C-alpha cells in the first residue's frame, strides 16, 4: 500500500472504531480471527467487519498494528490463533488473497493442530468471497482457478 492509502486507513472512523474493540489473546472474550489482504481494507474493515462489530457485537481480532515488521506479525498471528478464545477464521478471499504469502500462511496455519488445540484438526474457516476467482484455461482447455 502507498503511504497515502495507509494514512487514509489509519484515519478512517470505522477502522478506528474496530481497533477500539479488537479482542485478542490478552483479553477475556472469545473472538474470530480476521484474515484479509490489506489492500481490501475499505471493504473488509470499513464496511463488513465494522458492521459485524458495531451492529452485531461480534468480537474480532485483526492485525491493527498494520505497519509492524513481518517477524512481529508472524508471532502475533500465531499467538492469537493458538489461543483457546480464538473460535475460527473469517477469510476475505479474492484473487489477491490467493496470491499473498501472508494470507495463505494465516489460512494454512489455521488448519494446524497448534492453532486448533489438542485433538482438533483445524479452526473453522468462514470464507467470504470478495470477488470470483479468475478462471484460466490450461493447455488442455480445462478450466482451473489458477492456483
Tab-separated table of C-alpha atoms in Angstrom:
chain	number	residue	atom	x	y	z
A	1	UNK	CA	0.000	0.000	0.000
A	2	UNK	CA	1.092	3.542	-0.686
A	3	UNK	CA	1.776	5.893	2.216
A	4	UNK	CA	-1.335	7.924	1.371
A	5	UNK	CA	-3.513	4.789	1.490
A	6	UNK	CA	-2.008	3.783	4.837
A	7	UNK	CA	-2.734	7.212	6.245
A	8	UNK	CA	-6.298	7.095	4.916
A	9	UNK	CA	-6.870	3.687	6.523
A	10	UNK	CA	-5.393	4.787	9.850
A	11	UNK	CA	-7.644	7.875	9.924
A	12	UNK	CA	-10.830	6.056	8.877
A	13	UNK	CA	-13.516	6.291	11.582
A	14	UNK	CA	-14.715	2.728	11.035
A	15	UNK	CA	-11.186	1.322	11.350
A	16	UNK	CA	-10.612	3.384	14.497
A	17	UNK	CA	-13.837	2.004	15.969
A	18	UNK	CA	-12.814	-1.580	15.247
A	19	UNK	CA	-9.348	-1.008	16.746
A	20	UNK	CA	-11.006	0.194	19.958
A	21	UNK	CA	-12.983	-3.059	20.113
A	22	UNK	CA	-10.390	-5.600	18.973
A	23	UNK	CA	-10.220	-8.757	21.052
A	24	UNK	CA	-7.092	-10.853	21.369
A	25	UNK	CA	-5.352	-13.467	23.472
A	26	UNK	CA	-4.691	-10.901	26.216
A	27	UNK	CA	-8.399	-10.320	26.759
A	28	UNK	CA	-11.224	-12.307	28.280
A	29	UNK	CA	-13.597	-12.614	25.312
A	30	UNK	CA	-13.855	-15.267	22.607
A	31	UNK	CA	-13.066	-13.871	19.167
A	32	UNK	CA	-12.929	-14.580	15.435
A	33	UNK	CA	-9.645	-14.089	13.573
A	34	UNK	CA	-9.955	-11.827	10.507
A	35	UNK	CA	-7.708	-12.814	7.589
A	36	UNK	CA	-7.667	-10.354	4.713
A	37	UNK	CA	-5.416	-8.662	2.193
A	38	UNK	CA	-4.516	-5.194	3.477
A	39	UNK	CA	-5.409	-3.597	0.133
A	40	UNK	CA	-9.033	-4.628	0.754
A	41	UNK	CA	-9.318	-2.673	3.989
A	42	UNK	CA	-12.133	-0.387	2.782
A	43	UNK	CA	-14.475	-3.278	2.030
A	44	UNK	CA	-13.321	-5.643	4.757
A	45	UNK	CA	-12.749	-3.313	7.709
A	46	UNK	CA	-14.588	-0.175	6.635
A	47	UNK	CA	-17.785	-1.955	5.713
A	48	UNK	CA	-18.177	-5.644	6.611
A	49	UNK	CA	-16.188	-6.056	9.842
A	50	UNK	CA	-17.264	-2.644	11.119
A	51	UNK	CA	-20.919	-3.646	10.793
A	52	UNK	CA	-20.331	-7.054	12.378
A	53	UNK	CA	-18.645	-5.424	15.357
A	54	UNK	CA	-20.906	-2.394	15.786
A	55	UNK	CA	-24.313	-3.774	14.839
A	56	UNK	CA	-23.976	-7.412	15.919
A	57	UNK	CA	-21.353	-7.261	18.667
A	58	UNK	CA	-19.016	-9.769	17.027
A	59	UNK	CA	-15.663	-9.933	18.782
A	60	UNK	CA	-12.862	-9.941	16.236
A	61	UNK	CA	-9.100	-9.967	16.119
A	62	UNK	CA	-7.163	-8.468	13.241
A	63	UNK	CA	-3.690	-7.057	12.926
A	64	UNK	CA	-4.444	-3.488	13.933
A	65	UNK	CA	-0.789	-2.544	14.061
A	66	UNK	CA	-0.707	-2.731	10.261
A	67	UNK	CA	2.790	-1.432	9.738
A	68	UNK	CA	4.832	-3.699	12.027
A	69	UNK	CA	7.602	-5.874	10.728
A	70	UNK	CA	6.869	-9.377	9.442
A	71	UNK	CA	8.594	-11.133	12.343
A	72	UNK	CA	6.286	-9.400	14.827
A	73	UNK	CA	3.264	-10.225	12.674
A	74	UNK	CA	4.265	-13.912	12.454
A	75	UNK	CA	4.464	-14.291	16.215
A	76	UNK	CA	1.390	-12.161	16.791
A	77	UNK	CA	-0.975	-14.031	14.475
A	78	UNK	CA	0.198	-17.454	15.706
A	79	UNK	CA	-0.169	-16.467	19.345
A	80	UNK	CA	-3.718	-15.223	18.777
A	81	UNK	CA	-4.757	-18.141	16.597
A	82	UNK	CA	-3.425	-20.649	19.122
A	83	UNK	CA	-5.349	-19.084	21.983
A	84	UNK	CA	-8.362	-21.082	23.174
A	85	UNK	CA	-10.534	-17.971	22.804
A	86	UNK	CA	-9.986	-17.915	19.026
A	87	UNK	CA	-13.047	-19.720	17.681
A	88	UNK	CA	-12.486	-19.522	13.928
A	89	UNK	CA	-11.317	-17.523	10.941
A	90	UNK	CA	-13.162	-15.107	8.660
A	91	UNK	CA	-11.199	-15.306	5.393
A	92	UNK	CA	-11.923	-12.483	2.946
A	93	UNK	CA	-10.923	-14.132	-0.315
A	94	UNK	CA	-10.264	-12.703	-3.745
A	95	UNK	CA	-7.567	-13.124	-6.395
A	96	UNK	CA	-5.063	-11.038	-4.436
A	97	UNK	CA	-5.703	-13.056	-1.260
A	98	UNK	CA	-4.826	-16.282	-3.047
A	99	UNK	CA	-1.539	-14.807	-4.263
A	100	UNK	CA	-0.405	-13.370	-0.916
A	101	UNK	CA	2.040	-15.384	1.161
A	102	UNK	CA	0.814	-13.682	4.350
A	103	UNK	CA	-2.865	-14.516	3.950
A	104	UNK	CA	-2.176	-18.042	2.751
A	105	UNK	CA	0.152	-18.575	5.701
A	106	UNK	CA	-2.634	-17.486	8.058
A	107	UNK	CA	-5.121	-19.752	6.349
A	108	UNK	CA	-2.797	-22.762	6.305
A	109	UNK	CA	-1.757	-22.235	9.923
A	110	UNK	CA	-5.408	-22.098	10.982
A	111	UNK	CA	-5.676	-25.738	9.928
A	112	UNK	CA	-2.869	-26.995	12.150
A	113	UNK	CA	-3.302	-28.758	15.457
A	114	UNK	CA	-1.354	-25.935	17.130
A	115	UNK	CA	-3.994	-23.405	16.089
A	116	UNK	CA	-6.993	-25.625	16.693
A	117	UNK	CA	-5.991	-27.113	20.009
A	118	UNK	CA	-5.267	-30.600	21.147
A	119	UNK	CA	-7.227	-33.306	19.365
A	120	UNK	CA	-8.681	-30.946	16.750
A	121	UNK	CA	-7.873	-30.766	13.053
A	122	UNK	CA	-8.149	-27.027	12.496
A	123	UNK	CA	-10.122	-23.915	13.241
A	124	UNK	CA	-13.415	-23.439	11.412
A	125	UNK	CA	-12.959	-21.145	8.401
A	126	UNK	CA	-15.763	-18.976	7.050
A	127	UNK	CA	-14.825	-17.875	3.529
A	128	UNK	CA	-16.222	-14.576	2.323
A	129	UNK	CA	-15.625	-14.191	-1.400
A	130	UNK	CA	-14.972	-10.577	-2.289
A	131	UNK	CA	-14.959	-11.465	-5.954
A	132	UNK	CA	-14.845	-14.607	-8.014
A	133	UNK	CA	-11.509	-16.211	-8.664
A	134	UNK	CA	-10.402	-15.785	-12.251
A	135	UNK	CA	-10.739	-18.961	-14.242
A	136	UNK	CA	-7.854	-19.792	-16.509
A	137	UNK	CA	-7.727	-22.245	-19.370
A	138	UNK	CA	-4.878	-24.666	-19.086
A	139	UNK	CA	-3.077	-26.213	-22.035
A	140	UNK	CA	-5.734	-28.932	-22.290
A	141	UNK	CA	-8.638	-26.492	-22.449
A	142	UNK	CA	-9.878	-27.321	-18.952
A	143	UNK	CA	-10.821	-24.576	-16.545
A	144	UNK	CA	-8.986	-24.179	-13.267
A	145	UNK	CA	-8.717	-21.491	-10.618
A	146	UNK	CA	-5.130	-20.639	-11.423
A	147	UNK	CA	-3.873	-21.962	-8.074
